[in-house]
Amino acid sequence: MRITSFGAAGGVTGSNHLVETDQTRFLVDCGLFQGEEEEKNWASFPYEPRAVSFLLLTHSHLDHCGRLPKLVREGFRGPVVATAATRDTARLILLDAAHLQHEEFLTQQRKHRRSGLPVRQPLFSVEDVLRTIDLFEPRVRYGEPFGVMPGVRASFRDAGHVLGSAFIELEIEEGGATRRITFSGDLGSAGQSHVVSEPTLPRECDLMVVESTYGDRSHRPVEESVAELAEAVNHTVERKGNVIIPTFALERAQDILFHLGQLQRAKTIPECAIYLDSPLAIDITGVYRRYPECLAPQLRETLDSGGRPFLFSGAHFTRAVEESKQLDILR
């Protein structure tokens, strides 16, 4: 057996791990390179996509799933195995990425029209994304092992990172022996989220492939961060300003909405207008309701009783361009 990391090794983004055995070859994640490594996204894959039997996806952040449509465009035919929540959020995130790339392409095309300079095509299209989503097999239930291919069994276990996220335990038979390998993906921290469930503990294994971006530091208690958020909101309201929080559409947006609602209900912050100005974040927030098994117990109870934990007095979800423009006037 051989494991080769073509991303998220020696760097943070572009998670992409190739596992080769006597019987098959498969991938764990196929993420987008971001920041200084962005140019790598346009390079050819260092393996033949058509020769990859299947792909296991830990979660739907772009640095873990963002090159999946490119992989499909270049010949991969699946399946993509993931949780149902990961499939639904990946669909939204990848479609959004495809639209943004197309808009950027048109903008650059207009800028370079007079110069005649070539404009690089988008990494993938909406059609590529839709073909990719068709390959998803959301047959995964946390903690239930299943056979993926002869000689390969997988178990997805709750990583407590984002909705539907998982670390993956593999049992691979080769040469008469069975080895257990664990791919961590991104892991949540116990006690850090009031929205998604706590990460589960892994079983013993022979090899663990761990992403360790924050492995050298300790996170402060979430209560301190919430108190700082409340202080910022109160200070801004007092001087009649506007609080603008740029954040990820998946996970961070929902965490902040939840805590703002809790703070307002506890009268720690006043009732004031709060805008979620992101159609992607709005759509992803809607997905949370469909997967209560992935949520923290308190949030699950709120949903079961008919509550709406992400909505509170003064909360506004803006979708239309005109609504966003109006916010600029309010600022």
Coordinates of C-alpha atoms in Angstrom, one line a residue:
M1 CA 0.0 0.0 0.0
R2 CA 1.2 3.5 -0.8
I3 CA -0.2 6.9 0.4
T4 CA 0.9 10.1 -1.4
S5 CA -0.2 13.6 -0.4
F6 CA -0.6 16.0 -3.2
G7 CA -1.9 18.9 -1.1
A8 CA -2.3 19.9 2.6
A9 CA 1.2 18.6 3.2
G10 CA 3.8 21.2 3.7
G11 CA 1.0 23.7 3.3
V12 CA -2.5 24.4 4.5
T13 CA -4.9 24.1 1.5
G14 CA -5.4 21.8 -1.5
S15 CA -6.1 18.6 0.6
N16 CA -5.6 15.7 -1.8
H17 CA -4.4 12.2 -0.8
L18 CA -4.0 9.2 -3.1
V19 CA -4.1 5.7 -1.7
E20 CA -2.9 2.9 -3.9
T21 CA -3.3 -0.8 -3.0
D22 CA -2.9 -4.0 -5.0
Q23 CA -6.5 -3.9 -6.0
T24 CA -7.5 -0.2 -6.3
R25 CA -6.5 3.4 -6.1
F26 CA -8.6 6.1 -4.5
L27 CA -8.5 9.6 -3.2
V28 CA -9.4 11.3 0.1
D29 CA -10.5 14.8 -0.7
C30 CA -9.7 17.0 -3.7
G31 CA -9.4 20.5 -2.5
L32 CA -8.7 23.9 -3.9
F33 CA -5.3 25.6 -3.3
Q34 CA -5.7 29.1 -1.9
G35 CA -3.6 32.1 -1.2
E36 CA 0.0 31.9 -2.5
E37 CA -0.5 28.4 -3.9
E38 CA -3.5 29.3 -6.0
E39 CA -1.6 28.8 -9.3
K40 CA -1.4 25.0 -8.6
N41 CA -5.1 24.7 -9.3
W42 CA -4.5 25.0 -13.0
A43 CA -1.8 22.4 -13.1
S44 CA -2.6 18.8 -14.3
F45 CA -3.3 16.3 -11.6
P46 CA -0.1 14.2 -10.8
Y47 CA -2.2 11.1 -11.4
E48 CA -4.6 9.9 -14.1
P49 CA -8.2 10.9 -12.9
R50 CA -9.7 8.1 -15.0
A51 CA -7.7 5.5 -13.1
V52 CA -9.1 6.6 -9.7
S53 CA -11.8 4.2 -8.6
F54 CA -13.6 6.4 -6.0
L55 CA -13.2 9.4 -3.7
L56 CA -13.9 9.8 0.0
L57 CA -14.8 13.4 1.0
T58 CA -14.4 14.5 4.5
H59 CA -16.3 17.8 4.3
S60 CA -17.4 20.6 2.0
H61 CA -15.0 23.5 2.6
L62 CA -13.4 24.5 -0.7
D63 CA -9.9 23.5 0.4
H64 CA -11.2 19.9 0.6
C65 CA -13.7 19.7 -2.3
G66 CA -12.9 22.7 -4.6
R67 CA -11.1 20.8 -7.4
L68 CA -13.7 18.0 -7.6
P69 CA -15.4 19.5 -10.7
K70 CA -11.9 19.8 -12.3
L71 CA -11.2 16.1 -11.5
V72 CA -14.5 15.2 -13.1
R73 CA -13.9 17.4 -16.2
E74 CA -10.6 15.5 -16.6
G75 CA -12.1 12.0 -16.5
F76 CA -12.9 10.9 -13.0
R77 CA -16.2 9.0 -12.9
G78 CA -16.7 8.3 -9.3
P79 CA -18.3 7.5 -7.0
V80 CA -17.8 10.4 -4.5
V81 CA -18.7 9.0 -1.0
A82 CA -19.7 11.5 1.6
T83 CA -22.4 12.3 4.2
A84 CA -25.7 13.6 2.8
A85 CA -25.1 16.9 4.6
T86 CA -21.7 17.2 2.9
R87 CA -23.3 16.6 -0.5
D88 CA -25.9 19.2 0.0
T89 CA -23.5 21.9 1.2
A90 CA -20.9 21.0 -1.4
R91 CA -23.5 21.5 -4.1
L92 CA -24.2 25.0 -2.9
I93 CA -20.5 25.9 -2.4
L94 CA -19.3 24.5 -5.7
L95 CA -22.1 26.2 -7.7
D96 CA -21.3 29.5 -6.0
A97 CA -17.6 29.0 -6.9
A98 CA -18.5 28.3 -10.5
H99 CA -20.6 31.4 -10.8
L100 CA -17.9 33.6 -9.2
Q101 CA -15.3 32.2 -11.6
H102 CA -17.5 32.8 -14.6
E103 CA -18.1 36.4 -13.5
E104 CA -14.4 37.0 -13.0
F105 CA -13.7 35.6 -16.4
L106 CA -16.2 38.0 -18.0
T107 CA -14.7 40.9 -16.1
Q108 CA -11.1 40.0 -17.2
Q109 CA -12.3 39.5 -20.8
R110 CA -13.7 43.0 -20.9
K111 CA -10.5 44.4 -19.5
H112 CA -8.3 42.7 -22.0
R113 CA -10.5 43.1 -25.0
R114 CA -8.5 46.0 -26.4
S115 CA -5.1 44.6 -25.5
G116 CA -5.9 41.2 -27.2
L117 CA -4.2 39.4 -24.3
P118 CA -5.7 35.9 -23.6
V119 CA -7.8 35.4 -20.5
R120 CA -7.6 32.2 -18.6
Q121 CA -10.7 30.0 -18.7
P122 CA -12.5 29.2 -15.3
L123 CA -11.2 26.2 -13.5
F124 CA -14.6 24.6 -13.9
S125 CA -18.2 25.4 -15.0
V126 CA -21.7 25.0 -13.6
E127 CA -22.1 22.0 -15.8
D128 CA -19.0 20.4 -14.3
V129 CA -20.4 21.0 -10.8
L130 CA -23.7 19.3 -11.7
R131 CA -21.9 16.3 -13.2
T132 CA -19.9 16.1 -10.0
I133 CA -22.9 16.2 -7.7
D134 CA -24.5 13.4 -9.8
L135 CA -21.5 11.2 -8.7
F136 CA -22.1 11.6 -5.0
E137 CA -23.2 8.6 -3.0
P138 CA -24.5 9.9 0.3
R139 CA -24.9 6.4 1.8
V140 CA -22.8 7.3 4.9
R141 CA -24.1 7.1 8.4
Y142 CA -21.7 8.1 11.2
G143 CA -20.0 5.1 12.8
E144 CA -21.5 2.5 10.4
P145 CA -18.7 0.7 8.5
F146 CA -19.4 -0.2 4.8
G147 CA -17.6 -1.8 1.9
V148 CA -16.4 0.7 -0.7
M149 CA -14.5 -1.7 -2.9
P150 CA -13.2 -5.3 -2.4
G151 CA -10.6 -5.1 0.3
V152 CA -11.6 -1.6 1.4
R153 CA -14.0 -0.8 4.2
A154 CA -14.7 2.7 5.5
S155 CA -16.3 4.3 8.5
F156 CA -17.1 8.0 8.6
R157 CA -17.1 9.4 12.2
D158 CA -18.3 12.8 13.3
A159 CA -15.4 15.3 13.2
G160 CA -17.4 18.1 14.9
H161 CA -16.0 20.7 12.4
V162 CA -18.8 21.7 10.1
L163 CA -22.2 20.3 9.2
G164 CA -21.7 16.7 7.9
S165 CA -17.9 16.7 8.4
A166 CA -16.2 13.5 9.1
F167 CA -12.8 11.9 9.8
I168 CA -12.5 8.6 7.9
E169 CA -11.3 5.3 9.3
L170 CA -10.3 2.8 6.7
E171 CA -9.7 -0.9 6.9
I172 CA -7.6 -2.1 4.0
E173 CA -6.9 -5.8 3.3
E174 CA -3.6 -6.5 1.5
G175 CA -1.3 -9.4 1.4
G176 CA -3.4 -11.3 3.9
A177 CA -3.2 -8.6 6.5
T178 CA -5.7 -5.8 7.4
R179 CA -4.5 -2.3 8.3
R180 CA -6.5 0.5 9.8
I181 CA -5.7 4.0 8.5
T182 CA -7.4 7.2 9.8
F183 CA -7.6 10.4 7.8
S184 CA -8.5 13.3 10.1
G185 CA -9.8 15.9 7.6
D186 CA -10.4 19.0 9.7
L187 CA -11.3 18.4 13.3
G188 CA -13.5 20.5 15.6
S189 CA -12.5 21.1 19.2
A190 CA -14.6 19.8 22.1
G191 CA -16.6 22.6 23.7
Q192 CA -15.9 25.1 20.9
S193 CA -19.2 24.9 18.9
H194 CA -22.8 25.2 20.1
V195 CA -24.1 24.5 16.7
V196 CA -22.6 21.2 15.4
S197 CA -22.1 18.1 17.5
E198 CA -18.9 17.3 19.4
P199 CA -16.2 15.4 17.6
T200 CA -16.1 11.7 18.4
L201 CA -13.0 9.9 19.5
P202 CA -11.1 7.7 16.9
R203 CA -10.3 4.1 17.4
E204 CA -6.9 2.6 17.5
C205 CA -5.2 2.5 14.1
D206 CA -1.9 1.6 12.4
L207 CA -1.5 4.9 10.7
M208 CA -3.1 8.3 11.1
V209 CA -2.9 11.1 8.5
V210 CA -3.6 14.3 10.5
E211 CA -3.9 17.9 9.3
S212 CA -2.3 20.0 12.0
T213 CA -2.8 23.7 11.0
Y214 CA -3.6 24.6 14.6
G215 CA -1.7 21.8 16.2
D216 CA 0.8 24.1 17.9
R217 CA -1.7 26.4 19.7
S218 CA -4.5 26.3 22.2
H219 CA -7.9 27.9 21.4
R220 CA -9.3 30.2 24.1
P221 CA -12.6 29.2 25.6
V222 CA -15.6 30.0 23.3
E223 CA -17.2 32.0 26.1
E224 CA -14.4 34.6 25.9
S225 CA -14.9 35.0 22.2
V226 CA -18.7 35.4 22.7
A227 CA -18.1 38.0 25.4
E228 CA -15.8 39.9 23.0
L229 CA -18.5 39.8 20.3
A230 CA -21.1 41.2 22.7
E231 CA -18.7 44.0 23.7
A232 CA -18.1 44.9 20.1
V233 CA -21.8 45.0 19.2
N234 CA -22.7 47.1 22.3
H235 CA -19.9 49.6 21.7
T236 CA -20.9 50.0 18.0
V237 CA -24.6 50.4 18.8
E238 CA -23.8 53.0 21.4
R239 CA -22.0 55.2 18.9
K240 CA -24.7 54.5 16.3
G241 CA -22.4 52.5 14.0
N242 CA -22.8 49.3 12.0
V243 CA -21.2 46.0 12.8
I244 CA -19.8 44.2 9.8
I245 CA -18.5 40.7 10.2
P246 CA -16.9 39.1 7.1
T247 CA -17.0 35.4 7.7
F248 CA -17.2 32.0 6.0
A249 CA -20.6 31.0 4.7
L250 CA -20.3 27.5 6.1
E251 CA -19.9 27.2 9.9
R252 CA -18.7 30.6 11.0
A253 CA -21.9 32.4 9.7
Q254 CA -24.2 29.9 11.6
D255 CA -22.1 30.1 14.7
I256 CA -22.2 33.9 14.8
L257 CA -26.0 34.0 14.1
F258 CA -26.6 31.5 16.9
H259 CA -24.6 33.4 19.4
L260 CA -26.1 36.8 18.4
G261 CA -29.5 35.3 18.9
Q262 CA -28.6 33.9 22.3
L263 CA -27.0 37.3 23.4
Q264 CA -30.1 39.2 22.3
R265 CA -32.5 36.8 24.1
A266 CA -30.4 37.2 27.3
K267 CA -30.5 41.0 26.8
T268 CA -26.7 41.1 26.8
I269 CA -26.9 43.0 23.5
P270 CA -29.9 45.3 22.5
E271 CA -32.4 44.5 19.8
C272 CA -30.9 45.9 16.6
A273 CA -30.9 45.3 12.9
I274 CA -28.5 42.4 11.9
Y275 CA -28.1 41.5 8.2
L276 CA -26.8 38.2 6.8
D277 CA -25.8 39.7 3.4
S278 CA -24.8 36.4 1.6
P279 CA -27.1 34.3 -0.5
L280 CA -24.7 31.4 -0.1
A281 CA -24.7 31.6 3.7
I282 CA -28.5 31.9 3.7
D283 CA -28.9 28.8 1.6
I284 CA -26.4 26.8 3.7
T285 CA -28.2 27.9 6.9
G286 CA -31.4 26.4 5.5
V287 CA -29.6 23.0 5.1
Y288 CA -28.9 22.8 8.8
R289 CA -32.6 22.2 9.5
R290 CA -32.5 19.0 7.4
Y291 CA -29.8 17.3 9.4
P292 CA -30.6 17.5 13.1
E293 CA -28.4 14.4 13.7
C294 CA -25.3 16.6 13.0
L295 CA -26.2 19.3 15.4
A296 CA -25.4 20.1 19.0
P297 CA -28.1 18.7 21.5
Q298 CA -29.3 22.2 22.5
L299 CA -29.8 23.3 18.9
R300 CA -31.5 19.9 18.0
E301 CA -34.0 20.4 20.8
T302 CA -34.8 23.9 19.7
L303 CA -35.5 22.6 16.2
D304 CA -37.6 19.7 17.5
S305 CA -39.7 22.1 19.5
G306 CA -40.4 24.2 16.4
G307 CA -37.9 27.0 17.3
R308 CA -35.8 28.9 14.8
P309 CA -32.3 29.3 16.4
F310 CA -30.9 31.4 13.6
L311 CA -33.7 33.9 13.5
F312 CA -34.3 36.5 16.1
S313 CA -35.7 40.1 16.4
G314 CA -33.9 42.3 13.9
A315 CA -32.4 39.5 11.9
H316 CA -32.6 40.1 8.1
F317 CA -31.5 37.8 5.4
T318 CA -30.7 39.7 2.2
R319 CA -30.6 37.9 -1.1
A320 CA -31.2 40.4 -3.9
V321 CA -28.5 42.7 -5.3
E322 CA -30.8 45.7 -4.6
E323 CA -31.1 44.8 -1.0
S324 CA -27.3 44.7 -0.7
K325 CA -27.0 48.1 -2.3
Q326 CA -29.5 49.4 0.2
L327 CA -27.2 48.2 3.0
D328 CA -24.5 50.5 1.6
I329 CA -26.8 53.4 2.0
L330 CA -27.6 52.4 5.6
R331 CA -23.9 52.2 6.4

